[in-house]
Short mmCIF file of C-alpha atoms in Angstrom, two decimals:
data_model
loop_
_atom_site.label_atom_id
_atom_site.label_comp_id
_atom_site.label_asym_id
_atom_site.label_seq_id
_atom_site.Cartn_x
_atom_site.Cartn_y
_atom_site.Cartn_z
CA THR A 170 0.00 0.00 0.00
CA SER A 171 1.15 3.51 -0.64
CA LYS A 172 2.08 5.85 2.16
CA ILE A 173 0.97 9.43 1.71
CA THR A 174 2.29 12.29 3.80
CA PRO A 175 1.08 15.90 3.68
CA PHE A 176 4.03 17.97 2.53
CA SER A 177 3.85 20.30 5.52
CA LEU A 178 4.98 17.47 7.84
CA PHE A 179 8.47 17.92 6.38
CA LEU A 180 8.81 21.41 7.91
CA PRO A 181 8.69 21.15 11.72
CA PHE A 182 9.77 24.75 12.40
CA ALA A 183 8.28 24.98 15.91
CA THR A 184 10.43 22.34 17.56
CA LYS A 185 13.96 22.29 18.97
CA GLN A 186 15.00 19.47 16.69
CA SER A 187 17.36 19.79 13.75
CA THR A 188 15.91 18.55 10.51
CA GLU A 189 17.62 17.97 7.21
CA PHE A 190 15.38 19.04 4.37
CA PHE A 191 15.98 18.23 0.73
CA LEU A 192 18.47 15.57 1.81
CA GLY A 193 21.25 17.80 2.97
CA ILE A 194 20.63 20.91 0.91
CA ILE A 195 18.58 22.83 3.45
CA GLU A 196 19.05 22.49 7.17
CA VAL A 197 16.49 23.94 9.51
CA LYS A 198 17.49 24.52 13.11
CA ALA A 199 14.93 25.86 15.54
CA ALA A 200 16.55 27.50 18.54
CA SER A 201 13.32 27.88 20.48
CA HIS A 202 9.57 27.86 20.07
CA THR A 203 9.57 31.62 19.64
CA ASN A 204 12.85 32.27 17.88
CA SER A 205 13.85 30.03 14.98
CA SER A 206 16.81 30.38 12.65
CA ILE A 207 17.04 28.96 9.16
CA TYR A 208 20.35 28.08 7.67
CA ILE A 209 20.80 27.41 3.98
CA GLN A 210 23.80 25.16 3.50
CA GLN A 211 25.40 25.42 0.08
CA ARG A 212 27.70 22.85 -1.43
CA ASN A 213 31.23 24.15 -1.76
CA CYS A 214 32.08 25.66 -5.16
CA LYS A 215 29.71 23.66 -7.33
CA MET A 216 26.37 23.19 -5.61
CA LYS A 217 24.82 26.65 -5.64
CA PHE A 218 21.22 26.92 -4.60
CA ASN A 219 19.34 30.08 -5.43
CA THR A 220 18.86 31.78 -2.08
CA ALA A 221 15.55 33.34 -2.92
CA PHE A 222 14.14 30.03 -4.12
CA ALA A 223 15.35 28.16 -1.07
CA ALA A 224 13.96 30.80 1.24
CA LEU A 225 10.64 30.54 -0.49
CA LEU A 226 10.58 26.78 0.00
CA VAL A 227 11.49 26.72 3.69
CA GLY A 228 9.87 29.98 4.66
CA SER A 229 6.34 28.84 4.03
CA ALA A 230 5.01 25.31 4.25
CA ALA A 231 1.85 26.70 2.74
CA ALA A 232 3.75 27.30 -0.49
CA PHE A 233 3.31 23.57 -1.08
CA ALA A 234 0.33 22.49 0.99
CA PRO A 235 -1.25 23.42 4.32
CA SER A 236 -0.65 20.90 7.09
CA THR A 237 -4.24 21.06 8.27
CA PRO A 238 -6.26 22.72 5.53
CA THR A 239 -9.35 24.62 6.58
CA PHE A 240 -12.22 23.99 4.23
CA THR A 241 -15.30 26.13 3.93
CA LYS A 242 -18.41 24.40 2.68
CA LYS A 243 -19.32 25.69 -0.74
CA ASN A 244 -20.78 24.23 -3.88
CA THR A 245 -18.78 25.71 -6.72
CA ALA A 246 -17.00 24.33 -9.77
CA LEU A 247 -13.78 24.53 -7.75
CA PHE A 248 -14.60 21.85 -5.21
CA MET A 249 -16.27 18.49 -5.49
CA SER A 250 -18.44 18.03 -2.44
CA ALA A 251 -17.90 14.78 -0.60
CA GLU A 252 -20.85 12.66 0.51
CA ASP A 253 -20.66 14.02 4.04
CA GLY A 254 -20.80 17.58 2.75
CA GLU A 255 -17.10 18.31 3.30
CA VAL A 256 -15.44 19.95 0.33
CA LYS A 257 -12.57 18.14 -1.33
CA PRO A 258 -9.30 19.77 -2.44
CA LEU A 259 -7.50 18.82 -5.64
CA ARG A 260 -4.89 16.38 -4.31
CA ILE A 261 -1.54 16.29 -6.13
CA GLY A 262 0.41 13.05 -5.76
CA THR A 263 4.19 13.11 -5.97
CA ARG A 264 7.35 11.35 -4.92
CA GLY A 265 9.31 12.96 -2.12
CA SER A 266 12.65 13.65 -3.80
CA PRO A 267 13.73 17.29 -4.12
CA LEU A 268 13.26 17.17 -7.89
CA ALA A 269 9.81 15.57 -7.64
CA LEU A 270 8.72 18.18 -5.11
CA ALA A 271 9.98 20.98 -7.32
CA GLN A 272 7.87 19.55 -10.15
CA ALA A 273 4.81 19.22 -7.91
CA TYR A 274 5.27 22.83 -6.81
CA GLU A 275 5.52 23.89 -10.46
CA THR A 276 2.25 22.05 -11.13
CA ARG A 277 0.62 23.89 -8.26
CA GLU A 278 1.78 27.24 -9.58
CA ARG A 279 0.59 26.49 -13.13
CA LEU A 280 -2.82 25.45 -11.84
CA ILE A 281 -3.20 28.64 -9.82
CA GLU A 282 -2.06 30.78 -12.74
CA GLN A 283 -4.57 29.16 -15.08
CA PHE A 284 -7.38 28.87 -12.51
CA PRO A 285 -7.19 31.74 -9.95
CA GLU A 286 -9.91 30.11 -7.83
CA LEU A 287 -7.37 27.42 -6.93
CA SER A 288 -5.46 29.99 -4.91
CA GLU A 289 -8.16 29.75 -2.24
CA GLU A 290 -7.06 28.19 1.02
CA GLY A 291 -7.52 24.44 0.93
CA ALA A 292 -8.02 24.25 -2.83
CA LEU A 293 -4.82 22.32 -3.47
CA GLU A 294 -3.01 19.71 -1.41
CA ILE A 295 0.32 18.05 -2.17
CA CYS A 296 0.54 14.42 -1.04
CA VAL A 297 4.01 12.90 -0.81
CA MET A 298 4.70 9.19 -1.03
CA LYS A 299 7.68 6.88 -1.31
CA THR A 300 8.07 4.48 -4.22
CA GLN A 301 10.04 1.23 -4.44
CA GLY A 302 12.62 3.00 -6.58
CA ASP A 303 13.15 5.59 -3.84
CA MET A 304 13.57 3.05 -1.06
CA ILE A 305 15.98 0.54 -2.62
CA LEU A 306 19.16 2.32 -3.66
CA ASP A 307 21.79 -0.42 -3.45
CA LYS A 308 20.63 -2.21 -6.61
CA SER A 309 20.41 -1.17 -10.23
CA LEU A 310 17.03 -0.32 -11.74
CA MET A 311 17.37 -3.34 -13.99
CA GLU A 312 17.83 -5.69 -11.03
CA LEU A 313 14.73 -4.20 -9.38
CA GLY A 314 12.55 -4.74 -12.42
CA GLY A 315 13.01 -1.66 -14.54
CA LYS A 316 10.18 0.65 -15.53
CA GLY A 317 7.39 1.42 -13.09
CA LEU A 318 9.61 1.53 -10.02
CA PHE A 319 8.87 5.21 -9.53
CA THR A 320 5.20 5.13 -10.50
CA LYS A 321 3.49 2.00 -9.08
CA GLU A 322 2.70 3.50 -5.70
CA LEU A 323 1.41 6.66 -7.34
CA ASP A 324 -0.80 4.57 -9.64
CA THR A 325 -2.19 2.71 -6.64
CA ALA A 326 -2.98 5.94 -4.81
CA LEU A 327 -4.63 7.39 -7.91
CA LEU A 328 -6.85 4.38 -8.55
CA GLY A 329 -7.65 4.18 -4.83
CA ASP A 330 -8.89 7.79 -4.83
CA GLU A 331 -6.18 8.84 -2.39
CA VAL A 332 -4.99 11.51 -4.84
CA ASP A 333 -6.61 13.18 -7.85
CA ILE A 334 -3.62 13.81 -10.11
CA CYS A 335 -0.04 12.53 -10.17
CA VAL A 336 3.02 14.46 -11.35
CA HIS A 337 5.74 12.43 -13.08
CA SER A 338 9.10 12.79 -14.73
CA MET A 339 7.99 11.34 -18.05
CA LYS A 340 11.13 9.26 -18.53
CA ASP A 341 10.08 7.23 -15.46
CA VAL A 342 6.61 6.41 -16.83
CA PRO A 343 6.09 3.00 -18.51
CA THR A 344 4.74 3.02 -22.06
CA TRP A 345 1.57 1.35 -20.73
CA LEU A 346 -0.69 3.05 -18.20
CA PRO A 347 -2.94 1.27 -15.69
CA GLU A 348 -6.48 0.78 -16.92
CA GLY A 349 -8.66 3.63 -15.77
CA THR A 350 -5.93 6.27 -15.97
CA VAL A 351 -4.80 8.73 -18.65
CA LEU A 352 -1.85 11.07 -19.06
CA PRO A 353 -3.14 13.92 -21.25
CA CYS A 354 -0.84 16.69 -20.10
CA ASN A 355 2.80 17.64 -20.59
CA PHE A 356 4.21 21.01 -19.57
CA PRO A 357 6.53 22.96 -21.89
CA ARG A 358 9.69 20.89 -22.04
CA GLU A 359 12.98 21.83 -20.44
CA ASP A 360 16.34 21.33 -22.15
CA THR A 361 16.50 17.57 -22.79
CA ASN A 362 20.28 17.14 -22.90
CA ASP A 363 22.52 15.42 -20.36
CA ALA A 364 24.91 17.37 -18.18
CA PHE A 365 28.49 16.15 -17.78
CA ILE A 366 29.83 16.83 -14.28
CA HIS A 367 33.53 16.31 -13.52
CA LYS A 368 34.85 16.10 -9.97
CA ASP A 369 36.99 19.22 -10.29
CA GLY A 370 35.78 20.69 -13.58
CA SER A 371 39.10 20.22 -15.33
CA VAL A 372 37.70 17.76 -17.90
CA LYS A 373 34.96 19.16 -20.14
CA SER A 374 33.63 16.11 -21.98
CA ILE A 375 33.53 12.31 -22.02
CA GLY A 376 36.09 12.28 -24.83
CA GLU A 377 38.62 14.15 -22.69
CA LEU A 378 38.49 11.69 -19.77
CA PRO A 379 41.75 9.79 -19.21
CA ASP A 380 41.65 6.07 -19.94
CA GLY A 381 40.42 4.08 -16.96
CA SER A 382 38.36 6.91 -15.47
CA VAL A 383 35.35 5.90 -13.39
CA ILE A 384 31.93 7.34 -14.26
CA GLY A 385 28.94 6.98 -11.97
CA THR A 386 25.64 6.23 -13.70
CA ALA A 387 22.63 4.00 -13.12
CA SER A 388 21.63 4.31 -16.78
CA LEU A 389 22.48 1.60 -19.32
CA ARG A 390 21.71 4.14 -22.05
CA ARG A 391 24.46 6.41 -20.77
CA GLN A 392 26.81 3.50 -20.08
CA ALA A 393 26.48 2.15 -23.63
CA GLN A 394 27.16 5.54 -25.24
CA ILE A 395 30.08 6.23 -22.88
CA LEU A 396 31.77 2.88 -23.59
CA ALA A 397 31.16 3.26 -27.31
CA GLN A 398 33.37 6.36 -27.15
CA ASN A 399 36.06 4.86 -24.91
CA PRO A 400 35.89 1.17 -23.85
CA THR A 401 38.58 1.70 -21.17
CA LEU A 402 36.25 3.85 -19.09
CA LYS A 403 34.50 2.15 -16.19
CA CYS A 404 30.84 2.76 -15.38
CA VAL A 405 29.62 1.97 -11.85
CA ASN A 406 26.04 1.85 -10.58
CA PHE A 407 25.35 5.27 -9.10
CA ARG A 408 21.89 5.80 -7.63
CA GLY A 409 20.19 8.25 -5.29
CA ASN A 410 18.73 11.69 -5.79
CA VAL A 411 20.66 14.53 -7.42
CA GLN A 412 22.10 15.79 -4.15
CA THR A 413 23.27 12.33 -3.10
CA ARG A 414 25.03 11.75 -6.41
CA LEU A 415 26.78 15.10 -6.31
CA ARG A 416 27.88 14.45 -2.75
CA LYS A 417 29.39 11.12 -3.83
CA LEU A 418 31.18 12.91 -6.65
CA ASP A 419 32.65 15.41 -4.18
CA ASP A 420 33.72 12.52 -1.95
CA GLY A 421 35.78 11.06 -4.79
CA VAL A 422 33.70 7.91 -5.29
CA VAL A 423 33.84 8.52 -9.06
CA ASP A 424 35.65 10.84 -11.45
CA ALA A 425 32.53 12.09 -13.22
CA THR A 426 28.80 11.59 -13.56
CA LEU A 427 25.97 12.51 -15.89
CA LEU A 428 22.60 14.00 -14.95
CA ALA A 429 19.70 15.43 -16.91
CA ILE A 430 20.24 19.18 -17.18
CA ALA A 431 16.45 19.62 -16.94
CA GLY A 432 16.39 18.38 -13.35
CA LEU A 433 19.31 20.59 -12.38
CA LYS A 434 17.58 23.62 -13.90
CA ARG A 435 14.33 22.93 -12.06
CA MET A 436 16.24 23.03 -8.77
CA ASP A 437 18.37 26.02 -9.83
CA MET A 438 21.46 23.82 -9.72
CA ASP A 439 22.54 23.89 -13.37
CA GLY A 440 25.70 25.71 -12.27
CA CYS A 441 26.91 22.28 -11.11
CA ALA A 442 27.28 21.14 -14.73
CA THR A 443 30.77 21.13 -16.19
CA ALA A 444 29.29 20.93 -19.70
CA VAL A 445 26.03 20.15 -21.47
CA LEU A 446 26.41 17.31 -23.98
CA ASP A 447 24.84 17.56 -27.43
CA TRP A 448 22.88 14.72 -29.01
CA ASP A 449 25.85 13.49 -31.05
CA GLU A 450 27.82 12.81 -27.88
CA MET A 451 24.98 11.58 -25.66
CA LEU A 452 21.48 11.07 -27.05
CA PRO A 453 19.00 11.61 -24.19
CA ALA A 454 16.45 9.16 -22.85
CA VAL A 455 12.93 8.90 -24.21
CA ALA A 456 10.79 11.69 -22.69
CA GLN A 457 13.73 13.20 -20.78
CA GLY A 458 13.10 16.77 -19.64
CA ALA A 459 9.31 16.43 -19.77
CA ILE A 460 6.83 16.59 -16.88
CA GLY A 461 3.57 14.69 -17.22
CA VAL A 462 0.34 14.85 -15.22
CA GLN A 463 -1.87 11.77 -14.88
CA CYS A 464 -5.42 11.38 -13.59
CA ARG A 465 -8.32 8.90 -13.60
CA SER A 466 -9.96 8.64 -16.99
CA ASP A 467 -13.44 9.31 -15.56
CA ASP A 468 -12.44 12.27 -13.37
CA GLU A 469 -13.96 15.17 -15.26
CA ARG A 470 -12.87 17.77 -12.74
CA SER A 471 -9.19 16.80 -12.85
CA LEU A 472 -9.29 16.44 -16.63
CA LYS A 473 -10.65 19.98 -16.95
CA TYR A 474 -7.76 21.36 -14.95
CA ILE A 475 -4.84 19.45 -16.43
CA ASN A 476 -6.03 19.54 -20.05
CA ALA A 477 -5.76 23.32 -19.84
CA LEU A 478 -2.08 23.00 -18.87
CA ASN A 479 -1.04 20.77 -21.77
CA HIS A 480 1.67 22.00 -24.17
CA PRO A 481 0.78 20.44 -27.55
CA GLU A 482 4.30 20.54 -29.05
CA THR A 483 5.86 18.82 -26.05
CA HIS A 484 2.99 16.32 -25.93
CA ALA A 485 3.53 15.41 -29.59
CA CYS A 486 7.28 14.91 -29.15
CA VAL A 487 6.85 12.83 -26.01
CA ASN A 488 4.18 10.67 -27.67
CA CYS A 489 6.51 10.09 -30.63
CA GLU A 490 9.36 9.00 -28.36
CA ARG A 491 7.14 6.74 -26.25
CA ALA A 492 5.75 5.09 -29.40
CA PHE A 493 9.37 4.38 -30.45
CA LEU A 494 10.08 2.84 -27.05
CA GLU A 495 6.90 0.78 -27.12
CA ALA A 496 7.70 -0.59 -30.59
CA LEU A 497 11.04 -1.79 -29.24
CA ASP A 498 9.36 -3.20 -26.13
CA GLY A 499 11.96 -1.19 -24.25
CA ASN A 500 12.94 -1.86 -20.65
CA CYS A 501 15.83 -1.09 -18.34
CA LYS A 502 17.78 -4.07 -19.72
CA THR A 503 18.11 -2.49 -23.16
CA PRO A 504 20.03 0.76 -23.74
CA ILE A 505 17.55 2.87 -25.72
CA ALA A 506 17.63 6.58 -26.49
CA GLY A 507 15.14 8.64 -28.45
CA GLN A 508 14.41 12.32 -28.92
CA ALA A 509 12.00 14.31 -31.05
CA ARG A 510 11.88 18.05 -31.66
CA ILE A 511 9.86 20.31 -33.91
CA ILE A 512 11.94 22.25 -36.45
CA ASP A 513 10.29 24.57 -38.99
CA GLY A 514 6.93 22.94 -38.40
CA LYS A 515 8.21 19.39 -38.93
CA LEU A 516 8.79 16.72 -36.30
CA VAL A 517 12.38 15.44 -36.40
CA PHE A 518 13.18 12.22 -34.52
CA LYS A 519 16.45 10.50 -33.68
CA GLY A 520 16.77 7.16 -31.88
CA LEU A 521 19.25 4.43 -31.04
CA ILE A 522 19.63 1.06 -29.38
CA ALA A 523 22.93 -0.43 -28.25
CA MET A 524 24.62 -3.26 -26.41
CA PRO A 525 25.35 -2.31 -22.77
CA ASP A 526 29.10 -2.48 -23.38
CA GLY A 527 28.85 -0.10 -26.35
CA SER A 528 30.23 -2.71 -28.77
CA LEU A 529 27.20 -2.55 -31.03
CA LYS A 530 24.91 0.38 -31.79
CA TYR A 531 22.02 0.96 -34.22
CA GLU A 532 20.71 4.44 -35.01
CA THR A 533 17.77 5.87 -36.92
CA GLU A 534 16.37 9.27 -37.95
CA ALA A 535 12.95 10.25 -39.26
CA THR A 536 11.06 13.41 -40.21
CA GLY A 537 7.34 14.00 -40.72
CA GLU A 538 4.24 15.94 -39.86
CA VAL A 539 3.61 16.78 -36.21
CA ASP A 540 0.13 15.21 -36.42
CA ASP A 541 1.81 11.91 -37.32
CA ALA A 542 4.07 11.92 -34.23
CA VAL A 543 2.98 8.54 -32.86
CA GLU A 544 3.24 6.86 -36.26
CA ILE A 545 6.72 8.34 -36.84
CA GLY A 546 7.95 6.96 -33.53
CA ARG A 547 6.32 3.57 -34.05
CA LYS A 548 7.79 3.11 -37.54
CA ALA A 549 11.26 4.20 -36.37
CA GLY A 550 11.13 1.62 -33.60
CA GLU A 551 9.96 -1.16 -35.91
CA GLU A 552 12.64 -0.36 -38.49
CA LEU A 553 15.40 -0.32 -35.87
CA LYS A 554 14.12 -3.58 -34.39
CA ALA A 555 14.24 -5.21 -37.83
CA GLU A 556 17.72 -3.88 -38.53
CA ALA A 557 19.14 -5.13 -35.22
CA GLY A 558 17.51 -8.52 -35.70
CA ASP A 559 16.03 -11.01 -33.27
CA LYS A 560 19.43 -12.17 -32.06
CA PHE A 561 20.22 -8.73 -30.64
CA PHE A 562 17.14 -8.77 -28.42
CA GLU A 563 17.52 -12.44 -27.54
CA MET A 564 20.96 -11.66 -26.13
CA MET A 565 19.43 -8.91 -23.98
CA VAL A 566 16.81 -11.28 -22.58
CA GLU A 567 19.35 -14.02 -21.85
CA MET A 568 21.86 -11.79 -20.09
CA SER A 569 21.62 -11.59 -16.31
CA PRO A 570 21.73 -8.19 -14.58
CA GLN A 571 25.28 -8.93 -13.47
CA GLN A 572 26.35 -9.72 -17.04
CA VAL A 573 24.71 -6.58 -18.40
CA LEU A 574 26.16 -4.27 -15.81
CA GLY A 575 29.45 -6.06 -15.26
CA GLN A 576 30.16 -3.46 -12.59
CA ILE A 577 30.08 -2.98 -8.86
CA THR A 578 27.53 -0.91 -6.94
CA LYS A 579 28.86 2.26 -5.40
#
């Protein structure tokens, strides 16, 4: 069963306890019940958090959700009255990582901007829950079962009417959705590229890394493209949230790591990046940089709200990429990358599949009308699958997680 926690429980300002918030980024220390001090700890040299943004987050729990919302009984389009007459807020389900919370907060702000009535007290509530992918960090995603690790608990809460909408990083969402749910909304997309982060900033790209360097990544897609460039490099399983990974990098666990620049930007941490890699050096994951909002297919109220937030261009590109992934029957055992963008009114797609060790790689490109986005992605996937042949995918199925990774967990 899913465990849902009101977001305000994470901000116990009126106690004498010390609490780490955002996993080491923000530390709140309350000196007394009447006089509290807030300290914003910044990572040395690289990890710079925008002070105004951080102050906004810790200065007001209500910026995310009230701990004990006060509802007034009214019968308007804003609220759906419960059977007992109590009004019901629009409940936003999210994971509890700093990035997930930033995305939930962005959803809240977009809703209020589009629907001013949602600024009323008690209109919105953010519900935080842990997923299997958040709780088990000492194993690779492939060993844990791949896709769905960061969404299953959210799906359960949604279908159980514990939340009304769920906010996702689209690259974590399986190509299939649970029956009774839809995902009709994507926000305008952030930069989709990967950021290269070196331990001291002296190396600016994967190609400049000395032979034998150690790169931390939990992504087979990244591993395959890294090893294709230099087989002497070593990739080690490197999981945890953004802050945890950067802390490991500072501690010298690895020489470099890669993260989605979109996530860093959403937390105002893109200054951590040594360089941003273009598609030729590192093709991003399917749906990387996109936020999606899911709801129950029969929930007219939620559909009204989130349909109004959809960005059609982003939605078309994401649907193209997900159709490509679905055609390949992609999972976390197969290194797959795919990106679409709209250029001069045309949808341009690029995709690849590879062996985990980078020894074999197949690539494809396609261009077409935006309205044909899903068909473009599906055909690209089918063509690449035919080119690689059955043997390629049979090898992937037969390989154990240890054979695929061939690395140690850090």
